[in-house]
PDB file of C-alpha atoms in Angstrom:
ATOM      1  CA  GLU Z   1      -9.947  10.164  21.521  1.00 57.00           C
ATOM      2  CA  THR Z   2      -7.226   9.062  23.930  1.00 70.00           C
ATOM      3  CA  GLY Z   3      -5.379   5.896  22.984  1.00 89.00           C
ATOM      4  CA  VAL Z   4      -3.976   3.175  25.216  1.00 94.00           C
ATOM      5  CA  THR Z   5      -1.260   4.444  27.524  1.00 95.00           C
ATOM      6  CA  GLN Z   6       1.156   2.358  29.573  1.00 96.00           C
ATOM      7  CA  SER Z   7       3.527   3.228  32.374  1.00 96.00           C
ATOM      8  CA  PRO Z   8       6.357   3.081  33.029  1.00 96.00           C
ATOM      9  CA  THR Z   9       8.135   2.934  29.685  1.00 96.00           C
ATOM     10  CA  HIS Z  10      11.130   1.057  31.046  1.00 96.00           C
ATOM     11  CA  LEU Z  11      11.781  -0.754  34.274  1.00 96.00           C
ATOM     12  CA  ILE Z  12      14.711  -2.635  35.772  1.00 98.00           C
ATOM     13  CA  LYS Z  13      14.116  -5.089  38.599  1.00 98.00           C
ATOM     14  CA  THR Z  14      16.099  -7.719  40.458  1.00 98.00           C
ATOM     15  CA  ARG Z  15      15.244 -11.414  40.435  1.00 98.00           C
ATOM     16  CA  GLY Z  16      12.782 -12.242  43.212  1.00 97.00           C
ATOM     17  CA  GLN Z  17      11.259  -8.771  43.339  1.00 98.00           C
ATOM     18  CA  GLN Z  18       7.699  -7.826  42.480  1.00 98.00           C
ATOM     19  CA  VAL Z  19       6.579  -5.404  39.772  1.00 98.00           C
ATOM     20  CA  THR Z  20       3.375  -3.558  38.846  1.00 98.00           C
ATOM     21  CA  LEU Z  21       2.715  -2.306  35.332  1.00 98.00           C
ATOM     22  CA  ARG Z  22      -0.137   0.057  34.521  1.00 98.00           C
ATOM     23  CA  CYS Z  23      -2.423   0.579  31.565  1.00 97.00           C
ATOM     24  CA  SER Z  24      -5.144   3.079  30.723  1.00 95.00           C
ATOM     25  CA  SER Z  25      -7.536   1.731  28.122  1.00 90.00           C
ATOM     26  CA  GLN Z  26      -8.850   3.653  25.165  1.00 87.00           C
ATOM     27  CA  SER Z  27     -11.969   5.673  25.871  1.00 83.00           C
ATOM     28  CA  GLY Z  28     -15.103   3.533  25.626  1.00 81.00           C
ATOM     29  CA  HIS Z  29     -13.222   0.217  25.818  1.00 85.00           C
ATOM     30  CA  ASN Z  30     -14.195  -2.124  28.665  1.00 86.00           C
ATOM     31  CA  THR Z  31     -11.918  -5.065  27.844  1.00 89.00           C
ATOM     32  CA  VAL Z  32      -8.209  -5.032  28.574  1.00 93.00           C
ATOM     33  CA  SER Z  33      -5.757  -7.776  27.718  1.00 94.00           C
ATOM     34  CA  TRP Z  34      -2.063  -8.153  28.512  1.00 97.00           C
ATOM     35  CA  TYR Z  35       0.652  -9.704  26.408  1.00 98.00           C
ATOM     36  CA  GLN Z  36       4.286 -10.662  26.983  1.00 98.00           C
ATOM     37  CA  GLN Z  37       6.617 -10.200  24.035  1.00 97.00           C
ATOM     38  CA  ALA Z  38      10.104 -11.671  24.329  1.00 95.00           C
ATOM     39  CA  LEU Z  39      12.789 -10.110  22.159  1.00 92.00           C
ATOM     40  CA  GLY Z  40      12.331 -11.064  18.502  1.00 90.00           C
ATOM     41  CA  GLN Z  41       9.157 -13.044  19.187  1.00 93.00           C
ATOM     42  CA  GLY Z  42       5.433 -12.580  18.779  1.00 96.00           C
ATOM     43  CA  PRO Z  43       3.334 -11.461  21.738  1.00 97.00           C
ATOM     44  CA  GLN Z  44       1.951 -14.161  24.038  1.00 97.00           C
ATOM     45  CA  PHE Z  45      -1.480 -13.701  25.646  1.00 95.00           C
ATOM     46  CA  ILE Z  46      -1.301 -13.469  29.449  1.00 97.00           C
ATOM     47  CA  PHE Z  47      -4.907 -12.709  30.413  1.00 94.00           C
ATOM     48  CA  GLN Z  48      -7.938 -10.580  29.737  1.00 92.00           C
ATOM     49  CA  TYR Z  49     -10.134  -8.464  32.010  1.00 91.00           C
ATOM     50  CA  TYR Z  50     -13.728  -7.591  31.243  1.00 87.00           C
ATOM     51  CA  ARG Z  51     -15.716  -5.375  33.603  1.00 84.00           C
ATOM     52  CA  GLU Z  52     -13.214  -5.868  36.428  1.00 88.00           C
ATOM     53  CA  GLU Z  53     -13.154  -9.669  36.208  1.00 89.00           C
ATOM     54  CA  GLU Z  54     -10.481 -11.915  34.716  1.00 90.00           C
ATOM     55  CA  ASN Z  55     -12.297 -13.960  32.071  1.00 85.00           C
ATOM     56  CA  GLY Z  56      -9.545 -15.465  29.971  1.00 87.00           C
ATOM     57  CA  ARG Z  57      -6.004 -16.595  30.703  1.00 91.00           C
ATOM     58  CA  GLY Z  58      -3.078 -17.890  28.715  1.00 92.00           C
ATOM     59  CA  ASN Z  59      -0.396 -20.326  29.790  1.00 94.00           C
ATOM     60  CA  PHE Z  60       1.155 -18.184  32.520  1.00 96.00           C
ATOM     61  CA  PRO Z  61       1.705 -19.133  36.189  1.00 96.00           C
ATOM     62  CA  PRO Z  62      -0.333 -17.620  39.046  1.00 96.00           C
ATOM     63  CA  ARG Z  63       2.473 -15.231  39.963  1.00 97.00           C
ATOM     64  CA  PHE Z  64       1.168 -13.214  37.001  1.00 98.00           C
ATOM     65  CA  SER Z  65      -1.953 -11.475  38.259  1.00 96.00           C
ATOM     66  CA  GLY Z  66      -3.957  -8.416  37.415  1.00 96.00           C
ATOM     67  CA  LEU Z  67      -6.659  -5.970  38.287  1.00 96.00           C
ATOM     68  CA  GLN Z  68      -9.129  -3.887  36.372  1.00 94.00           C
ATOM     69  CA  PHE Z  69     -10.662  -0.786  37.901  1.00 93.00           C
ATOM     70  CA  PRO Z  70     -14.130   0.762  37.446  1.00 91.00           C
ATOM     71  CA  ASN Z  71     -12.698   3.203  34.893  1.00 88.00           C
ATOM     72  CA  TYR Z  72     -11.398   0.127  32.974  1.00 88.00           C
ATOM     73  CA  SER Z  73      -7.751   0.915  33.580  1.00 93.00           C
ATOM     74  CA  SER Z  74      -5.695  -2.114  34.525  1.00 96.00           C
ATOM     75  CA  GLU Z  75      -2.598  -3.338  36.331  1.00 97.00           C
ATOM     76  CA  LEU Z  76      -0.381  -6.322  35.687  1.00 98.00           C
ATOM     77  CA  ASN Z  77       1.469  -7.654  38.725  1.00 98.00           C
ATOM     78  CA  VAL Z  78       4.312 -10.118  38.565  1.00 98.00           C
ATOM     79  CA  ASN Z  79       5.654 -11.661  41.769  1.00 97.00           C
ATOM     80  CA  ALA Z  80       8.933 -13.463  42.363  1.00 97.00           C
ATOM     81  CA  LEU Z  81      10.493 -12.143  39.184  1.00 98.00           C
ATOM     82  CA  GLU Z  82      12.621 -14.506  37.135  1.00 98.00           C
ATOM     83  CA  LEU Z  83      15.225 -13.667  34.510  1.00 97.00           C
ATOM     84  CA  ASP Z  84      12.922 -15.074  31.798  1.00 97.00           C
ATOM     85  CA  ASP Z  85      10.314 -12.456  32.702  1.00 98.00           C
ATOM     86  CA  SER Z  86      12.474  -9.889  30.902  1.00 98.00           C
ATOM     87  CA  ALA Z  87      10.304  -8.801  27.979  1.00 97.00           C
ATOM     88  CA  LEU Z  88       8.114  -6.101  26.492  1.00 97.00           C
ATOM     89  CA  TYR Z  89       4.702  -6.120  28.153  1.00 98.00           C
ATOM     90  CA  LEU Z  90       1.890  -4.891  25.955  1.00 97.00           C
ATOM     91  CA  CYS Z  91      -1.543  -3.807  27.038  1.00 96.00           C
ATOM     92  CA  ALA Z  92      -4.433  -3.777  24.573  1.00 94.00           C
ATOM     93  CA  SER Z  93      -8.015  -2.636  24.859  1.00 91.00           C
ATOM     94  CA  SER Z  94     -11.139  -3.411  22.876  1.00 86.00           C
ATOM     95  CA  PRO Z  95     -14.829  -2.555  23.096  1.00 81.00           C
ATOM     96  CA  GLY Z  96     -15.834  -6.081  24.143  1.00 68.00           C
ATOM     97  CA  GLY Z  97     -19.527  -6.893  23.809  1.00 60.00           C
ATOM     98  CA  SER Z  98     -20.092  -8.512  20.437  1.00 56.00           C
ATOM     99  CA  SER Z  99     -17.256  -6.648  18.788  1.00 60.00           C
ATOM    100  CA  TYR Z 100     -15.244  -9.534  17.406  1.00 62.00           C
ATOM    101  CA  ASN Z 101     -14.661  -7.414  14.349  1.00 66.00           C
ATOM    102  CA  SER Z 102     -13.064  -4.678  16.427  1.00 75.00           C
ATOM    103  CA  PRO Z 103      -9.296  -4.858  16.464  1.00 81.00           C
ATOM    104  CA  LEU Z 104      -7.274  -4.582  19.620  1.00 88.00           C
ATOM    105  CA  HIS Z 105      -5.736  -1.176  20.282  1.00 91.00           C
ATOM    106  CA  PHE Z 106      -2.274  -1.521  21.759  1.00 94.00           C
ATOM    107  CA  GLY Z 107      -0.155   0.719  23.933  1.00 94.00           C
ATOM    108  CA  ASN Z 108       3.563   1.304  23.432  1.00 93.00           C
ATOM    109  CA  GLY Z 109       4.458  -1.276  26.046  1.00 95.00           C
ATOM    110  CA  THR Z 110       6.655  -1.445  29.138  1.00 97.00           C
ATOM    111  CA  ARG Z 111      10.140  -2.853  28.688  1.00 97.00           C
ATOM    112  CA  LEU Z 112      10.946  -4.913  31.805  1.00 98.00           C
ATOM    113  CA  THR Z 113      14.501  -6.039  32.468  1.00 98.00           C
ATOM    114  CA  VAL Z 114      15.156  -8.505  35.280  1.00 98.00           C
ATOM    115  CA  THR Z 115      18.761  -8.777  36.485  1.00 97.00           C
TER     116      THR Z 115
ATOM    117  CA  ALA W   1      -5.358 -24.761  20.383  1.00 80.00           C
ATOM    118  CA  GLN W   2      -4.659 -22.612  17.402  1.00 88.00           C
ATOM    119  CA  THR W   3      -1.186 -21.938  16.049  1.00 94.00           C
ATOM    120  CA  VAL W   4       0.082 -19.301  13.644  1.00 97.00           C
ATOM    121  CA  THR W   5       3.279 -19.720  11.628  1.00 97.00           C
ATOM    122  CA  GLN W   6       5.238 -17.095   9.750  1.00 98.00           C
ATOM    123  CA  SER W   7       7.987 -18.892   7.889  1.00 96.00           C
ATOM    124  CA  GLN W   8       9.901 -15.806   6.731  1.00 97.00           C
ATOM    125  CA  PRO W   9      11.958 -14.309   9.576  1.00 96.00           C
ATOM    126  CA  GLU W  10      13.128 -11.473   7.297  1.00 97.00           C
ATOM    127  CA  MET W  11      12.087  -9.978   3.971  1.00 98.00           C
ATOM    128  CA  SER W  12      13.362  -7.026   1.993  1.00 97.00           C
ATOM    129  CA  VAL W  13      11.916  -4.953  -0.828  1.00 97.00           C
ATOM    130  CA  GLN W  14      12.909  -1.989  -2.937  1.00 98.00           C
ATOM    131  CA  GLU W  15      10.927   1.189  -2.503  1.00 97.00           C
ATOM    132  CA  ALA W  16       7.904   1.263  -4.873  1.00 97.00           C
ATOM    133  CA  GLU W  17       8.054  -2.500  -5.429  1.00 97.00           C
ATOM    134  CA  THR W  18       5.662  -5.186  -4.176  1.00 98.00           C
ATOM    135  CA  VAL W  19       6.311  -7.716  -1.435  1.00 98.00           C
ATOM    136  CA  THR W  20       4.284 -10.606  -0.041  1.00 98.00           C
ATOM    137  CA  LEU W  21       4.526 -11.853   3.540  1.00 98.00           C
ATOM    138  CA  SER W  22       3.372 -15.397   4.295  1.00 98.00           C
ATOM    139  CA  CYS W  23       1.272 -16.731   7.145  1.00 98.00           C
ATOM    140  CA  THR W  24      -0.273 -20.123   7.778  1.00 98.00           C
ATOM    141  CA  TYR W  25      -2.402 -21.169  10.704  1.00 97.00           C
ATOM    142  CA  ASP W  26      -3.854 -24.281  12.194  1.00 96.00           C
ATOM    143  CA  THR W  27      -7.370 -24.452  13.601  1.00 93.00           C
ATOM    144  CA  SER W  28     -10.348 -26.765  13.774  1.00 91.00           C
ATOM    145  CA  GLU W  29     -12.768 -23.848  13.921  1.00 89.00           C
ATOM    146  CA  SER W  30     -14.821 -22.663  10.967  1.00 87.00           C
ATOM    147  CA  ASP W  31     -15.398 -19.067  12.066  1.00 87.00           C
ATOM    148  CA  TYR W  32     -12.603 -16.760  13.140  1.00 91.00           C
ATOM    149  CA  TYR W  33     -10.853 -13.503  12.357  1.00 91.00           C
ATOM    150  CA  LEU W  34      -7.385 -12.974  10.993  1.00 95.00           C
ATOM    151  CA  PHE W  35      -5.311  -9.833  11.341  1.00 95.00           C
ATOM    152  CA  TRP W  36      -2.037  -8.377  10.200  1.00 97.00           C
ATOM    153  CA  TYR W  37      -0.363  -6.012  12.638  1.00 97.00           C
ATOM    154  CA  LYS W  38       2.696  -3.869  12.090  1.00 97.00           C
ATOM    155  CA  GLN W  39       5.172  -3.099  14.892  1.00 96.00           C
ATOM    156  CA  PRO W  40       7.667  -0.325  14.108  1.00 93.00           C
ATOM    157  CA  PRO W  41      10.591   0.507  16.407  1.00 87.00           C
ATOM    158  CA  SER W  42       8.189   2.644  18.467  1.00 82.00           C
ATOM    159  CA  ARG W  43       6.882  -0.764  19.692  1.00 87.00           C
ATOM    160  CA  GLN W  44       3.194   0.031  19.244  1.00 89.00           C
ATOM    161  CA  MET W  45       1.210  -2.625  17.411  1.00 92.00           C
ATOM    162  CA  ILE W  46      -0.725  -1.026  14.572  1.00 94.00           C
ATOM    163  CA  LEU W  47      -3.525  -2.794  12.716  1.00 94.00           C
ATOM    164  CA  VAL W  48      -2.822  -3.150   9.012  1.00 96.00           C
ATOM    165  CA  ILE W  49      -5.749  -5.232   7.791  1.00 95.00           C
ATOM    166  CA  ARG W  50      -8.366  -7.733   9.001  1.00 93.00           C
ATOM    167  CA  GLN W  51     -10.250 -10.632   7.394  1.00 94.00           C
ATOM    168  CA  GLU W  52     -13.381 -12.441   8.507  1.00 91.00           C
ATOM    169  CA  ALA W  53     -13.152 -16.157   7.748  1.00 91.00           C
ATOM    170  CA  TYR W  54     -16.751 -16.366   6.515  1.00 88.00           C
ATOM    171  CA  LYS W  55     -16.045 -13.784   3.812  1.00 87.00           C
ATOM    172  CA  GLN W  56     -14.592 -15.206   0.621  1.00 85.00           C
ATOM    173  CA  GLN W  57     -13.613 -11.800  -0.702  1.00 92.00           C
ATOM    174  CA  ASN W  58     -10.066 -10.817   0.159  1.00 95.00           C
ATOM    175  CA  ALA W  59      -9.718  -7.698   2.284  1.00 94.00           C
ATOM    176  CA  THR W  60      -7.937  -4.637   0.921  1.00 95.00           C
ATOM    177  CA  GLU W  61      -6.811  -1.417   2.595  1.00 94.00           C
ATOM    178  CA  ASN W  62      -5.191   1.016   0.177  1.00 96.00           C
ATOM    179  CA  ARG W  63      -1.759  -0.467  -0.685  1.00 97.00           C
ATOM    180  CA  PHE W  64      -2.329  -3.523   1.523  1.00 98.00           C
ATOM    181  CA  SER W  65      -4.255  -6.610   0.472  1.00 97.00           C
ATOM    182  CA  VAL W  66      -4.498 -10.205   1.596  1.00 97.00           C
ATOM    183  CA  ASN W  67      -4.746 -13.542  -0.140  1.00 97.00           C
ATOM    184  CA  PHE W  68      -6.969 -15.607   2.123  1.00 96.00           C
ATOM    185  CA  GLN W  69      -7.096 -19.306   1.288  1.00 96.00           C
ATOM    186  CA  LYS W  70      -9.361 -20.872   3.901  1.00 95.00           C
ATOM    187  CA  ALA W  71      -8.978 -24.481   2.802  1.00 94.00           C
ATOM    188  CA  ALA W  72      -5.203 -24.155   2.773  1.00 96.00           C
ATOM    189  CA  LYS W  73      -5.270 -22.145   6.024  1.00 96.00           C
ATOM    190  CA  SER W  74      -3.124 -19.481   4.442  1.00 97.00           C
ATOM    191  CA  PHE W  75      -3.301 -15.719   4.936  1.00 97.00           C
ATOM    192  CA  SER W  76      -0.615 -13.770   3.092  1.00 98.00           C
ATOM    193  CA  LEU W  77      -0.171  -9.989   3.060  1.00 98.00           C
ATOM    194  CA  LYS W  78       0.734  -8.116  -0.105  1.00 98.00           C
ATOM    195  CA  ILE W  79       2.194  -4.630   0.147  1.00 98.00           C
ATOM    196  CA  SER W  80       2.151  -2.708  -3.112  1.00 98.00           C
ATOM    197  CA  ASP W  81       4.184   0.402  -3.894  1.00 97.00           C
ATOM    198  CA  SER W  82       6.314  -0.154  -0.783  1.00 98.00           C
ATOM    199  CA  GLN W  83       7.335   2.941   1.145  1.00 97.00           C
ATOM    200  CA  LEU W  84      10.164   3.543   3.586  1.00 96.00           C
ATOM    201  CA  GLY W  85       7.583   3.901   6.350  1.00 95.00           C
ATOM    202  CA  ASP W  86       6.447   0.316   5.779  1.00 97.00           C
ATOM    203  CA  ALA W  87       9.668  -0.959   7.356  1.00 97.00           C
ATOM    204  CA  ALA W  88       8.670  -2.766  10.551  1.00 97.00           C
ATOM    205  CA  MET W  89       8.025  -6.157  12.114  1.00 97.00           C
ATOM    206  CA  TYR W  90       4.807  -7.662  10.744  1.00 98.00           C
ATOM    207  CA  PHE W  91       2.701 -10.096  12.726  1.00 98.00           C
ATOM    208  CA  CYS W  92      -0.102 -12.338  11.585  1.00 98.00           C
ATOM    209  CA  ALA W  93      -2.706 -12.989  14.280  1.00 96.00           C
ATOM    210  CA  TYR W  94      -5.750 -15.221  14.833  1.00 95.00           C
ATOM    211  CA  ARG W  95      -8.848 -14.526  16.895  1.00 91.00           C
ATOM    212  CA  SER W  96     -11.237 -17.327  17.793  1.00 86.00           C
ATOM    213  CA  LEU W  97     -14.982 -16.764  17.834  1.00 78.00           C
ATOM    214  CA  ASN W  98     -15.801 -19.926  19.750  1.00 68.00           C
ATOM    215  CA  ALA W  99     -14.761 -19.002  23.265  1.00 61.00           C
ATOM    216  CA  GLY W 100     -17.524 -16.535  23.958  1.00 62.00           C
ATOM    217  CA  GLY W 101     -16.484 -13.308  25.557  1.00 62.00           C
ATOM    218  CA  THR W 102     -13.160 -14.706  26.598  1.00 64.00           C
ATOM    219  CA  SER W 103     -11.821 -14.364  23.071  1.00 66.00           C
ATOM    220  CA  TYR W 104     -12.411 -10.641  22.596  1.00 70.00           C
ATOM    221  CA  GLY W 105      -8.972  -9.741  23.821  1.00 77.00           C
ATOM    222  CA  LYS W 106      -7.086 -12.885  22.911  1.00 87.00           C
ATOM    223  CA  LEU W 107      -5.024 -12.997  19.763  1.00 92.00           C
ATOM    224  CA  THR W 108      -2.652 -15.783  18.820  1.00 95.00           C
ATOM    225  CA  PHE W 109       0.354 -14.271  17.052  1.00 97.00           C
ATOM    226  CA  GLY W 110       2.943 -15.675  14.696  1.00 97.00           C
ATOM    227  CA  GLN W 111       6.655 -15.174  15.240  1.00 97.00           C
ATOM    228  CA  GLY W 112       6.812 -12.140  12.991  1.00 97.00           C
ATOM    229  CA  THR W 113       8.570 -11.089   9.791  1.00 98.00           C
ATOM    230  CA  ILE W 114      11.012  -8.193   9.751  1.00 97.00           C
ATOM    231  CA  LEU W 115      10.462  -6.131   6.603  1.00 98.00           C
ATOM    232  CA  THR W 116      13.277  -3.910   5.329  1.00 97.00           C
ATOM    233  CA  VAL W 117      12.553  -1.347   2.624  1.00 97.00           C
ATOM    234  CA  HIS W 118      15.528  -0.180   0.531  1.00 97.00           C
ATOM    235  CA  PRO W 119      15.463   3.286  -1.061  1.00 95.00           C
TER     236      PRO W 119
END
């Protein structure tokens, strides 16, 4: 069973640029969610994708957007990068359906640095 | 909106001893799930233990157990026989059941507790 994989591992961007982060969900999981984790803090929910549709969003501006593909992999796009966007971005997958009992399975994250 | 609070930024324990990490949460919901995740330096969040709010019995997983006090909205994690590999950042997390499918992937996390294990 393949776990959640994220790419790239690290990324350095300049303020104002755009970035795309990628995530492959665990086999059999159709729900992908993204989190932003600032240094020394707990992860903050950005949004969730279920069967290629965004169906849940946290308190993040529209310049944070995403996609989910038919194979349930996902992308997180951030436009007009700001210094405060520097963080660890975590992707998590879950079976969805009625699986509230199922925990989220997380990837190792992408460390984004904005200079 | 739900909030999760971990009041201990750092804790330390001697190898083989027992340590308890605290977590409180605020919610108006009656049904929900609570989780403890561990995040080692590798950065990957690893599930430690989960608790369904409708179950009065405290969850246990080998050396890990919880003390779930629903009325007090408290969910502490006890680690027995601590091992060097337990050293990590520990996060308490809440999952709502009242938002339909939109809550499958949404966890509300606390600020975390760094656990150091001394040999």
